[in-house]
Amino acid sequence: MSLINITNLTFAYDGGYENIFENVSFQLDTDWKLGFTGRNGRGKTTFLRLLQGKYEYKGSISASVDFEYFPFEVKDGSLTALEIAEQAAPELQYWQLSKELNILEADEEILYRPFCTLSNGERTKVLLASMFLKENSFLLIDEPTNHLDMKGRELVSRYLNTKKGFILVSHDRSFLDGCIDHVLSINKADIEIQKGNFSSWLVNKERRDSFELAENSKLKKEIKRLEAAAKEKSRWSDKAESRKTGIDPLKVDNKKGYRPLQAAKSKKLMARAKAIETRQQNAVEEKSALLKNIETADRLKINQLDYHSAKLVSIRGLSVAYGNEPVFENLSFEIEKGDRIALQGKNGSGKSSVLKLICGEDVPYTGIVEIGSGLKISYVSQDTSELCGRLSDYAERYGIDGGLFNAILSKLDFTGLRYDREIRDLSEGQKKKVMIARSLCEDAHLHVWDEPMNFIDVISRMQIEELLTEFMPTILFVEHDRSFTEKAANKWVRL
């Protein structure tokens, strides 16, 4: 066991408007299994890069371990998976790697195939297994669940639970709960560390937020009451002072002692007014310390077009093959109004092909695919590479209302972001939010989303879950986040 010390860390990108981190200090134990969470664009990947020494910064980062970033950069995909593994961990022994792959339920034969021919899940398993075999390393694992199916996520989560000494960036709640013992969170105002899994962190955060909201409400009422009391005491003090200074001795009976009495009364009232003002100021300062880390998650809305028929799509006996390679066979299901269908299956089972076929793309198939006449579909792809230009250009290109588009982005934590900003400068999670915001703006009878939650933070996932369960739009989606799927779907289709 050793410590990673971060002291007065300050960093901003060249040309940036504000610091990503400012005088941040904390300690990490190298034996911890750290889940790293925070809203998109807060600087999680940036922090991992800073640990690696990729950027110049102010302050200090000290550690006795070597930081290794996952995914390992593969420069030549034609090399075998074993050769790539040896690049990632030159000192590994074959028997060790074989043992790790066995735990991950991956066949040894994949080590002798060109790395570029492996599935995303197989690549993840080979790289994780080899990188954990590197001596004196502390892994910085960035979004390993993207493109992993549910079974793959469960396997990798159990595997990570057997390890120690890593920081894991993931927004999959079930995945995190299965493998971490501490949470490192980038909040709105600070960075905090808490012992436990993600669910316990979230419960504690919700309790603290509720307490702070209640305290804030109580202090607001107290400040208002004290303000009124201070004004009242000040008014009475002024009145007593005027009595003291405005006395006409010829017209006042029993004049002896009157002036000192009024002076004492004025002084006492002034002291009370001052005490109340001090209490008021203390209450204001106490109130100002609250709510700094409250995450806003405003309610999202969706207004689908009403389709003229209860049935939108009918698929019967569908089979898809590429060349002589069958992908799946004999799939049948229907999409009716109000269906929130989760299309499930392992990686490579053809889920994306089904979505593309429904959206009118050229996919070779046999069987019957009936798409309702005049059906308007809004499609969100897995791929963000088509995003380019400014946010305002993107809205114009899709013919959506710019004001509505900006409003949805603001609700998805784009507050303060300039809408003339280049999309390529956004984080991957922010790019996915751009695509979802565009889809929510489009006039459509049916929404079709392909792995929409990749890279998207937990708070926003919960917003979208609530949107789907409250408004019950007709949607077909592929998603491997178990928590999201169980909450958002009312029907399941399995390949």
Short mmCIF file of C-alpha atoms in Angstrom, two decimals:
data_model
loop_
_atom_site.label_atom_id
_atom_site.label_comp_id
_atom_site.label_asym_id
_atom_site.label_seq_id
_atom_site.Cartn_x
_atom_site.Cartn_y
_atom_site.Cartn_z
CA MET A 1 0.00 0.00 0.00
CA SER A 2 1.13 3.55 -0.83
CA LEU A 3 -0.43 6.93 -1.41
CA ILE A 4 -1.06 9.06 -4.46
CA ASN A 5 -0.85 12.69 -3.38
CA ILE A 6 -2.49 15.47 -5.38
CA THR A 7 -1.59 18.91 -4.02
CA ASN A 8 -2.94 22.28 -5.23
CA LEU A 9 -3.61 20.91 -8.70
CA THR A 10 -4.61 23.65 -11.13
CA PHE A 11 -5.20 23.12 -14.84
CA ALA A 12 -6.88 24.83 -17.79
CA TYR A 13 -6.70 24.06 -21.49
CA ASP A 14 -4.99 26.60 -23.71
CA GLY A 15 -7.58 29.17 -24.71
CA GLY A 16 -10.01 27.84 -22.09
CA TYR A 17 -12.35 30.26 -20.36
CA GLU A 18 -11.89 28.82 -16.88
CA ASN A 19 -9.86 26.30 -14.94
CA ILE A 20 -10.89 22.66 -15.13
CA PHE A 21 -9.24 22.16 -11.71
CA GLU A 22 -8.25 24.88 -9.27
CA ASN A 23 -6.11 24.25 -6.16
CA VAL A 24 -7.40 20.69 -5.81
CA SER A 25 -5.82 18.55 -3.07
CA PHE A 26 -6.58 14.99 -1.92
CA GLN A 27 -4.99 11.57 -1.33
CA LEU A 28 -5.70 8.16 -2.85
CA ASP A 29 -4.64 4.74 -1.60
CA THR A 30 -3.09 2.54 -4.29
CA ASP A 31 -5.02 -0.48 -2.97
CA TRP A 32 -8.40 1.14 -3.53
CA LYS A 33 -10.83 0.13 -6.27
CA LEU A 34 -11.98 3.60 -7.19
CA GLY A 35 -15.07 4.36 -9.20
CA PHE A 36 -14.68 7.79 -10.82
CA THR A 37 -17.93 9.66 -11.46
CA GLY A 38 -19.16 13.12 -12.41
CA ARG A 39 -21.23 14.92 -15.03
CA ASN A 40 -19.98 14.91 -18.63
CA GLY A 41 -17.39 17.58 -19.33
CA ARG A 42 -16.26 17.91 -15.68
CA GLY A 43 -12.75 16.64 -16.44
CA LYS A 44 -12.61 12.92 -15.61
CA THR A 45 -10.56 11.92 -18.64
CA THR A 46 -8.52 15.11 -18.28
CA PHE A 47 -7.62 14.10 -14.72
CA LEU A 48 -6.49 10.67 -15.91
CA ARG A 49 -4.31 12.36 -18.52
CA LEU A 50 -2.83 14.64 -15.86
CA LEU A 51 -1.90 11.61 -13.76
CA GLN A 52 -0.07 10.27 -16.80
CA GLY A 53 1.81 13.55 -17.22
CA LYS A 54 0.24 14.24 -20.61
CA TYR A 55 -0.41 17.94 -19.86
CA GLU A 56 1.44 20.67 -18.03
CA TYR A 57 -0.20 21.77 -14.79
CA LYS A 58 0.39 23.73 -11.60
CA GLY A 59 0.70 21.99 -8.25
CA SER A 60 2.07 18.51 -7.71
CA ILE A 61 1.16 14.86 -8.27
CA SER A 62 3.34 12.32 -6.48
CA ALA A 63 3.07 8.53 -6.50
CA SER A 64 5.28 5.46 -6.18
CA VAL A 65 3.34 3.56 -8.88
CA ASP A 66 3.33 3.80 -12.67
CA PHE A 67 0.05 5.02 -14.17
CA GLU A 68 -1.19 2.95 -17.10
CA TYR A 69 -4.12 4.09 -19.24
CA PHE A 70 -6.80 1.76 -20.55
CA PRO A 71 -7.53 1.30 -23.39
CA PHE A 72 -3.92 0.65 -24.39
CA GLU A 73 -3.10 2.38 -27.68
CA VAL A 74 -2.82 -0.23 -30.44
CA LYS A 75 -0.83 1.16 -33.36
CA ASP A 76 -0.79 -1.93 -35.58
CA GLY A 77 -3.99 -3.98 -35.52
CA SER A 78 -2.52 -6.59 -37.87
CA LEU A 79 -0.37 -7.95 -35.04
CA THR A 80 -1.74 -10.89 -33.11
CA ALA A 81 -3.53 -10.29 -29.83
CA LEU A 82 -0.62 -12.00 -28.03
CA GLU A 83 1.88 -9.57 -29.58
CA ILE A 84 -0.30 -6.63 -28.51
CA ALA A 85 -0.54 -8.08 -24.99
CA GLU A 86 3.26 -8.35 -24.83
CA GLN A 87 3.52 -4.71 -25.88
CA ALA A 88 1.15 -3.70 -23.09
CA ALA A 89 3.02 -5.78 -20.48
CA PRO A 90 6.47 -6.88 -21.73
CA GLU A 91 7.19 -8.95 -18.59
CA LEU A 92 4.02 -11.07 -18.72
CA GLN A 93 4.23 -14.86 -18.77
CA TYR A 94 1.98 -16.76 -21.16
CA TRP A 95 0.55 -18.96 -18.39
CA GLN A 96 -0.42 -15.84 -16.44
CA LEU A 97 -2.24 -14.36 -19.41
CA SER A 98 -3.96 -17.67 -20.11
CA LYS A 99 -5.15 -17.81 -16.50
CA GLU A 100 -6.55 -14.24 -16.63
CA LEU A 101 -8.39 -14.91 -19.91
CA ASN A 102 -9.88 -18.07 -18.40
CA ILE A 103 -11.33 -15.98 -15.55
CA LEU A 104 -12.79 -13.64 -18.19
CA GLU A 105 -14.25 -16.65 -20.08
CA ALA A 106 -12.22 -15.81 -23.20
CA ASP A 107 -10.79 -18.59 -25.36
CA GLU A 108 -6.98 -18.70 -25.65
CA GLU A 109 -7.26 -19.07 -29.41
CA ILE A 110 -8.04 -15.35 -29.74
CA LEU A 111 -4.41 -14.64 -28.82
CA TYR A 112 -3.31 -15.99 -32.19
CA ARG A 113 -5.74 -13.94 -34.27
CA PRO A 114 -4.96 -10.47 -35.66
CA PHE A 115 -6.04 -7.97 -33.02
CA CYS A 116 -8.15 -6.05 -35.54
CA THR A 117 -10.35 -9.13 -36.10
CA LEU A 118 -11.36 -9.40 -32.44
CA SER A 119 -14.72 -8.15 -31.21
CA ASN A 120 -14.78 -5.13 -28.92
CA GLY A 121 -15.43 -7.40 -25.96
CA GLU A 122 -12.49 -9.66 -26.83
CA ARG A 123 -10.19 -6.65 -27.20
CA THR A 124 -11.27 -5.32 -23.81
CA LYS A 125 -10.56 -8.66 -22.13
CA VAL A 126 -7.13 -9.12 -23.72
CA LEU A 127 -6.00 -5.59 -22.86
CA LEU A 128 -7.31 -5.65 -19.28
CA ALA A 129 -5.81 -9.07 -18.61
CA SER A 130 -2.38 -8.07 -19.92
CA MET A 131 -2.29 -4.62 -18.29
CA PHE A 132 -3.09 -6.02 -14.85
CA LEU A 133 -0.03 -8.26 -15.25
CA LYS A 134 2.28 -5.27 -15.54
CA GLU A 135 4.33 -4.83 -12.37
CA ASN A 136 3.99 -1.76 -10.14
CA SER A 137 1.16 -0.42 -12.28
CA PHE A 138 -1.96 1.49 -11.25
CA LEU A 139 -4.60 1.26 -13.96
CA LEU A 140 -6.60 4.25 -15.16
CA ILE A 141 -9.55 2.51 -16.81
CA ASP A 142 -11.62 4.80 -19.01
CA GLU A 143 -15.13 3.65 -19.99
CA PRO A 144 -14.43 -0.09 -20.48
CA THR A 145 -18.13 -0.98 -20.76
CA ASN A 146 -18.80 0.80 -24.05
CA HIS A 147 -19.78 -1.78 -26.67
CA LEU A 148 -19.79 -4.61 -24.10
CA ASP A 149 -23.02 -6.60 -23.90
CA MET A 150 -24.67 -7.32 -20.54
CA LYS A 151 -22.91 -10.65 -20.03
CA GLY A 152 -19.59 -9.07 -20.93
CA ARG A 153 -20.16 -6.28 -18.42
CA GLU A 154 -20.98 -8.75 -15.67
CA LEU A 155 -17.82 -10.76 -16.42
CA VAL A 156 -15.55 -7.70 -16.48
CA SER A 157 -17.15 -6.31 -13.31
CA ARG A 158 -16.53 -9.59 -11.44
CA TYR A 159 -12.98 -9.68 -12.80
CA LEU A 160 -12.21 -6.14 -11.61
CA ASN A 161 -13.60 -7.03 -8.18
CA THR A 162 -10.72 -9.53 -7.82
CA LYS A 163 -8.15 -6.78 -8.49
CA LYS A 164 -6.99 -3.75 -6.56
CA GLY A 165 -5.29 -0.52 -7.45
CA PHE A 166 -7.30 1.21 -10.19
CA ILE A 167 -9.43 4.19 -11.06
CA LEU A 168 -12.47 3.23 -13.12
CA VAL A 169 -14.47 5.73 -15.15
CA SER A 170 -17.92 4.30 -15.84
CA HIS A 171 -21.53 5.48 -15.70
CA ASP A 172 -23.05 1.99 -15.50
CA ARG A 173 -24.44 1.74 -11.96
CA SER A 174 -24.71 -2.06 -11.81
CA PHE A 175 -21.20 -2.43 -13.24
CA LEU A 176 -19.71 -0.05 -10.66
CA ASP A 177 -21.55 -1.68 -7.75
CA GLY A 178 -20.01 -5.02 -8.68
CA CYS A 179 -16.36 -3.99 -8.50
CA ILE A 180 -15.52 -0.81 -6.53
CA ASP A 181 -14.96 -0.04 -2.84
CA HIS A 182 -14.50 3.75 -3.04
CA VAL A 183 -16.01 6.55 -5.12
CA LEU A 184 -14.08 9.56 -6.39
CA SER A 185 -16.56 12.17 -7.59
CA ILE A 186 -16.03 15.44 -9.41
CA ASN A 187 -18.78 17.68 -8.09
CA LYS A 188 -19.82 21.17 -9.14
CA ALA A 189 -17.69 22.84 -6.46
CA ASP A 190 -15.14 20.25 -5.34
CA ILE A 191 -13.77 16.72 -5.54
CA GLU A 192 -14.66 14.22 -2.82
CA ILE A 193 -13.77 10.65 -1.89
CA GLN A 194 -16.19 8.30 -0.15
CA LYS A 195 -15.90 4.68 0.95
CA GLY A 196 -18.45 2.26 -0.50
CA ASN A 197 -19.96 1.35 -3.87
CA PHE A 198 -21.84 3.62 -6.23
CA SER A 199 -25.29 2.94 -4.77
CA SER A 200 -24.18 3.86 -1.24
CA TRP A 201 -22.53 7.02 -2.60
CA LEU A 202 -25.74 7.97 -4.41
CA VAL A 203 -27.89 7.37 -1.30
CA ASN A 204 -25.54 9.52 0.79
CA LYS A 205 -25.55 12.25 -1.83
CA GLU A 206 -29.34 12.28 -2.01
CA ARG A 207 -29.56 12.46 1.80
CA ARG A 208 -27.06 15.31 1.94
CA ASP A 209 -28.82 17.16 -0.88
CA SER A 210 -32.18 16.79 0.89
CA PHE A 211 -30.67 18.03 4.17
CA GLU A 212 -29.06 21.04 2.46
CA LEU A 213 -32.26 21.93 0.63
CA ALA A 214 -34.20 21.77 3.92
CA GLU A 215 -31.53 23.82 5.73
CA ASN A 216 -31.51 26.35 2.90
CA SER A 217 -35.27 26.77 3.13
CA LYS A 218 -35.12 27.13 6.92
CA LEU A 219 -32.31 29.70 6.73
CA LYS A 220 -34.14 31.73 4.09
CA LYS A 221 -37.11 32.04 6.47
CA GLU A 222 -34.80 32.83 9.40
CA ILE A 223 -32.97 35.53 7.43
CA LYS A 224 -36.27 37.13 6.46
CA ARG A 225 -37.46 37.07 10.10
CA LEU A 226 -34.17 38.50 11.40
CA GLU A 227 -34.23 41.22 8.75
CA ALA A 228 -37.68 42.33 9.94
CA ALA A 229 -36.63 42.14 13.60
CA ALA A 230 -33.47 44.17 12.96
CA LYS A 231 -35.49 46.88 11.25
CA GLU A 232 -37.96 46.96 14.14
CA LYS A 233 -35.24 47.22 16.80
CA SER A 234 -33.45 49.90 14.78
CA ARG A 235 -36.70 51.88 14.50
CA TRP A 236 -37.27 51.72 18.27
CA SER A 237 -33.64 52.69 18.92
CA ASP A 238 -33.97 55.72 16.68
CA LYS A 239 -37.18 56.68 18.48
CA ALA A 240 -35.51 56.41 21.90
CA GLU A 241 -32.55 58.42 20.66
CA SER A 242 -34.84 61.18 19.41
CA ARG A 243 -36.56 61.30 22.81
CA LYS A 244 -33.18 61.71 24.49
CA THR A 245 -31.95 64.53 22.28
CA GLY A 246 -35.26 66.30 21.73
CA ILE A 247 -36.26 67.02 25.35
CA ASP A 248 -37.49 70.54 26.33
CA PRO A 249 -36.70 70.79 30.09
CA LEU A 250 -39.33 73.56 30.57
CA LYS A 251 -42.13 71.27 29.30
CA VAL A 252 -41.12 67.94 30.87
CA ASP A 253 -42.23 67.04 34.39
CA ASN A 254 -39.98 64.94 36.61
CA LYS A 255 -37.03 65.87 34.43
CA LYS A 256 -34.40 64.38 36.72
CA GLY A 257 -32.99 61.13 35.27
CA TYR A 258 -35.11 61.22 32.11
CA ARG A 259 -32.29 61.89 29.67
CA PRO A 260 -29.95 59.13 31.05
CA LEU A 261 -32.90 56.70 31.02
CA GLN A 262 -33.61 57.35 27.34
CA ALA A 263 -29.91 57.13 26.52
CA ALA A 264 -29.64 53.72 28.21
CA LYS A 265 -32.78 52.53 26.45
CA SER A 266 -31.46 53.71 23.07
CA LYS A 267 -28.12 52.01 23.66
CA LYS A 268 -29.81 48.74 24.64
CA LEU A 269 -32.04 48.74 21.56
CA MET A 270 -29.09 49.56 19.29
CA ALA A 271 -27.13 46.64 20.81
CA ARG A 272 -30.08 44.29 20.18
CA ALA A 273 -30.38 45.51 16.59
CA LYS A 274 -26.64 44.94 16.10
CA ALA A 275 -26.86 41.43 17.58
CA ILE A 276 -29.74 40.58 15.28
CA GLU A 277 -27.79 41.88 12.26
CA THR A 278 -24.84 39.70 13.30
CA ARG A 279 -27.11 36.65 13.56
CA GLN A 280 -28.54 37.54 10.16
CA GLN A 281 -25.08 37.79 8.61
CA ASN A 282 -24.09 34.44 10.14
CA ALA A 283 -27.24 32.87 8.69
CA VAL A 284 -26.44 34.34 5.26
CA GLU A 285 -22.90 32.91 5.42
CA GLU A 286 -24.23 29.53 6.52
CA LYS A 287 -26.74 29.56 3.67
CA SER A 288 -24.06 30.48 1.14
CA ALA A 289 -22.12 27.32 2.09
CA LEU A 290 -25.09 25.14 1.05
CA LEU A 291 -26.27 23.87 -2.35
CA LYS A 292 -22.89 24.25 -4.06
CA ASN A 293 -22.91 20.60 -5.14
CA ILE A 294 -26.62 20.17 -5.82
CA GLU A 295 -26.90 18.70 -9.31
CA THR A 296 -29.71 20.20 -11.34
CA ALA A 297 -31.64 17.64 -13.36
CA ASP A 298 -34.60 19.47 -14.82
CA ARG A 299 -37.48 17.46 -16.22
CA LEU A 300 -37.14 16.58 -19.90
CA LYS A 301 -40.10 16.42 -22.27
CA ILE A 302 -40.88 14.66 -25.51
CA ASN A 303 -43.80 15.28 -27.84
CA GLN A 304 -44.14 12.48 -30.36
CA LEU A 305 -46.39 12.81 -33.38
CA ASP A 306 -49.59 10.78 -33.17
CA TYR A 307 -49.57 7.94 -35.71
CA HIS A 308 -52.83 7.01 -37.44
CA SER A 309 -52.54 3.31 -36.62
CA ALA A 310 -51.85 1.34 -33.44
CA LYS A 311 -49.22 -0.75 -35.26
CA LEU A 312 -46.10 1.06 -36.53
CA VAL A 313 -43.74 -1.76 -37.55
CA SER A 314 -44.21 -5.49 -38.19
CA ILE A 315 -41.30 -7.92 -38.61
CA ARG A 316 -41.87 -11.60 -39.40
CA GLY A 317 -39.32 -14.34 -40.06
CA LEU A 318 -36.47 -11.85 -40.45
CA SER A 319 -33.01 -13.25 -41.19
CA VAL A 320 -29.86 -11.21 -41.87
CA ALA A 321 -26.61 -12.46 -43.39
CA TYR A 322 -23.50 -10.74 -44.73
CA GLY A 323 -22.15 -12.84 -47.58
CA ASN A 324 -22.28 -16.45 -46.47
CA GLU A 325 -22.19 -15.49 -42.78
CA PRO A 326 -25.63 -15.59 -41.11
CA VAL A 327 -26.05 -13.03 -38.35
CA PHE A 328 -29.46 -14.14 -37.03
CA GLU A 329 -32.50 -16.02 -38.28
CA ASN A 330 -36.28 -16.02 -37.95
CA LEU A 331 -36.82 -12.89 -35.83
CA SER A 332 -40.42 -11.74 -35.40
CA PHE A 333 -41.89 -8.85 -33.38
CA GLU A 334 -44.12 -5.80 -33.73
CA ILE A 335 -43.87 -2.20 -32.56
CA GLU A 336 -47.14 -0.70 -31.38
CA LYS A 337 -48.00 2.69 -29.90
CA GLY A 338 -46.57 3.08 -26.40
CA ASP A 339 -44.08 0.22 -26.74
CA ARG A 340 -40.69 0.89 -25.16
CA ILE A 341 -38.81 -2.07 -26.56
CA ALA A 342 -35.30 -3.04 -25.48
CA LEU A 343 -33.65 -5.08 -28.24
CA GLN A 344 -31.18 -7.36 -26.49
CA GLY A 345 -28.51 -9.82 -27.51
CA LYS A 346 -24.78 -10.44 -27.26
CA ASN A 347 -22.27 -8.41 -29.27
CA GLY A 348 -22.40 -9.28 -32.96
CA SER A 349 -25.91 -10.74 -32.79
CA GLY A 350 -27.28 -8.19 -35.30
CA LYS A 351 -29.07 -5.66 -33.10
CA SER A 352 -27.74 -2.63 -34.98
CA SER A 353 -28.66 -4.28 -38.28
CA VAL A 354 -32.30 -4.54 -37.14
CA LEU A 355 -32.37 -0.87 -36.19
CA LYS A 356 -30.78 0.24 -39.46
CA LEU A 357 -33.19 -1.91 -41.47
CA ILE A 358 -36.19 -0.30 -39.75
CA CYS A 359 -34.68 3.13 -40.45
CA GLY A 360 -34.45 2.34 -44.17
CA GLU A 361 -30.76 1.60 -44.55
CA ASP A 362 -29.53 -0.99 -47.05
CA VAL A 363 -29.22 -4.22 -45.05
CA PRO A 364 -29.37 -7.61 -46.84
CA TYR A 365 -32.22 -9.69 -45.40
CA THR A 366 -34.93 -12.22 -46.00
CA GLY A 367 -38.34 -12.23 -44.38
CA ILE A 368 -41.03 -9.58 -44.08
CA VAL A 369 -40.42 -6.03 -42.82
CA GLU A 370 -43.49 -3.79 -42.89
CA ILE A 371 -42.98 -0.12 -42.01
CA GLY A 372 -46.13 1.93 -41.52
CA SER A 373 -47.02 4.37 -44.31
CA GLY A 374 -45.67 7.85 -43.67
CA LEU A 375 -43.94 6.73 -40.46
CA LYS A 376 -41.41 9.33 -39.26
CA ILE A 377 -38.45 7.91 -37.35
CA SER A 378 -35.82 9.70 -35.28
CA TYR A 379 -32.58 7.69 -35.17
CA VAL A 380 -29.64 8.00 -32.76
CA SER A 381 -26.58 6.05 -33.88
CA GLN A 382 -23.79 4.56 -31.76
CA ASP A 383 -21.30 6.54 -33.81
CA THR A 384 -20.55 10.19 -32.98
CA SER A 385 -17.99 10.68 -35.77
CA GLU A 386 -20.56 12.38 -38.02
CA LEU A 387 -20.82 15.28 -35.57
CA CYS A 388 -19.05 18.37 -36.83
CA GLY A 389 -19.33 22.15 -36.98
CA ARG A 390 -20.95 24.32 -34.35
CA LEU A 391 -23.95 23.36 -32.26
CA SER A 392 -26.00 26.00 -34.06
CA ASP A 393 -24.96 24.55 -37.45
CA TYR A 394 -25.99 21.07 -36.29
CA ALA A 395 -29.46 22.28 -35.32
CA GLU A 396 -29.87 24.05 -38.64
CA ARG A 397 -28.68 21.00 -40.59
CA TYR A 398 -31.42 18.85 -39.04
CA GLY A 399 -34.08 21.54 -39.31
CA ILE A 400 -34.89 21.61 -35.60
CA ASP A 401 -35.84 24.55 -33.42
CA GLY A 402 -32.63 26.11 -32.10
CA GLY A 403 -34.25 27.49 -28.96
CA LEU A 404 -35.73 24.11 -28.00
CA PHE A 405 -32.44 22.36 -28.83
CA ASN A 406 -30.49 24.74 -26.58
CA ALA A 407 -33.07 24.39 -23.80
CA ILE A 408 -32.75 20.59 -23.80
CA LEU A 409 -28.96 20.80 -23.80
CA SER A 410 -29.13 23.16 -20.82
CA LYS A 411 -31.24 20.64 -18.94
CA LEU A 412 -28.61 18.02 -19.77
CA ASP A 413 -25.95 20.12 -17.96
CA PHE A 414 -24.73 22.25 -20.86
CA THR A 415 -25.27 25.35 -18.69
CA GLY A 416 -22.81 28.11 -19.55
CA LEU A 417 -21.68 26.41 -22.75
CA ARG A 418 -21.52 28.70 -25.78
CA TYR A 419 -23.68 27.37 -28.60
CA ASP A 420 -21.20 28.56 -31.22
CA ARG A 421 -18.69 26.08 -29.80
CA GLU A 422 -17.24 23.43 -32.12
CA ILE A 423 -18.76 20.01 -31.46
CA ARG A 424 -15.40 18.30 -31.95
CA ASP A 425 -14.20 20.03 -28.75
CA LEU A 426 -16.91 18.38 -26.64
CA SER A 427 -16.40 15.26 -24.55
CA GLU A 428 -17.80 11.98 -25.89
CA GLY A 429 -20.63 12.12 -23.35
CA GLN A 430 -21.53 15.65 -24.43
CA LYS A 431 -21.57 14.52 -28.08
CA LYS A 432 -24.06 11.77 -27.25
CA LYS A 433 -26.20 14.34 -25.44
CA VAL A 434 -26.17 16.49 -28.58
CA MET A 435 -27.55 13.55 -30.58
CA ILE A 436 -30.24 12.76 -27.99
CA ALA A 437 -31.24 16.43 -27.70
CA ARG A 438 -31.60 16.58 -31.49
CA SER A 439 -33.74 13.42 -31.45
CA LEU A 440 -36.01 14.86 -28.75
CA CYS A 441 -36.54 17.95 -30.95
CA GLU A 442 -37.44 16.05 -34.12
CA ASP A 443 -41.00 15.46 -35.27
CA ALA A 444 -41.31 11.68 -35.13
CA HIS A 445 -43.77 8.86 -34.55
CA LEU A 446 -41.03 6.44 -33.47
CA HIS A 447 -37.63 6.90 -31.82
CA VAL A 448 -34.89 4.39 -32.56
CA TRP A 449 -31.77 4.67 -30.38
CA ASP A 450 -28.65 2.51 -30.71
CA GLU A 451 -26.69 2.37 -27.42
CA PRO A 452 -27.68 5.95 -26.51
CA MET A 453 -26.17 5.86 -23.01
CA ASN A 454 -22.54 5.26 -24.04
CA PHE A 455 -20.38 7.87 -22.20
CA ILE A 456 -23.43 9.64 -20.69
CA ASP A 457 -23.24 10.45 -16.97
CA VAL A 458 -25.50 8.84 -14.37
CA ILE A 459 -27.57 11.95 -13.56
CA SER A 460 -28.46 12.37 -17.24
CA ARG A 461 -29.24 8.66 -17.57
CA MET A 462 -31.71 9.03 -14.72
CA GLN A 463 -33.25 12.09 -16.42
CA ILE A 464 -33.77 10.10 -19.62
CA GLU A 465 -35.18 7.13 -17.68
CA GLU A 466 -37.75 9.47 -16.10
CA LEU A 467 -38.56 10.97 -19.51
CA LEU A 468 -39.32 7.54 -21.00
CA THR A 469 -41.38 6.31 -18.04
CA GLU A 470 -43.35 9.57 -17.66
CA PHE A 471 -44.20 10.33 -21.30
CA MET A 472 -44.17 6.71 -22.53
CA PRO A 473 -43.08 7.45 -26.10
CA THR A 474 -42.89 4.69 -28.68
CA ILE A 475 -39.22 3.72 -28.81
CA LEU A 476 -37.00 0.83 -29.88
CA PHE A 477 -33.55 0.91 -28.32
CA VAL A 478 -30.41 -1.12 -27.79
CA GLU A 479 -28.70 -0.58 -24.44
CA HIS A 480 -26.47 -2.75 -22.26
CA ASP A 481 -26.85 -0.74 -19.05
CA ARG A 482 -28.96 -3.14 -16.98
CA SER A 483 -30.24 -0.48 -14.58
CA PHE A 484 -31.34 1.80 -17.43
CA THR A 485 -32.98 -1.00 -19.40
CA GLU A 486 -34.92 -2.38 -16.45
CA LYS A 487 -36.36 1.06 -15.70
CA ALA A 488 -36.94 2.35 -19.24
CA ALA A 489 -38.33 -0.66 -21.13
CA ASN A 490 -41.78 -2.22 -20.94
CA LYS A 491 -41.05 -4.93 -23.53
CA TRP A 492 -37.97 -6.95 -24.47
CA VAL A 493 -37.00 -8.59 -27.77
CA ARG A 494 -34.05 -10.99 -27.65
CA LEU A 495 -31.81 -12.07 -30.51
#
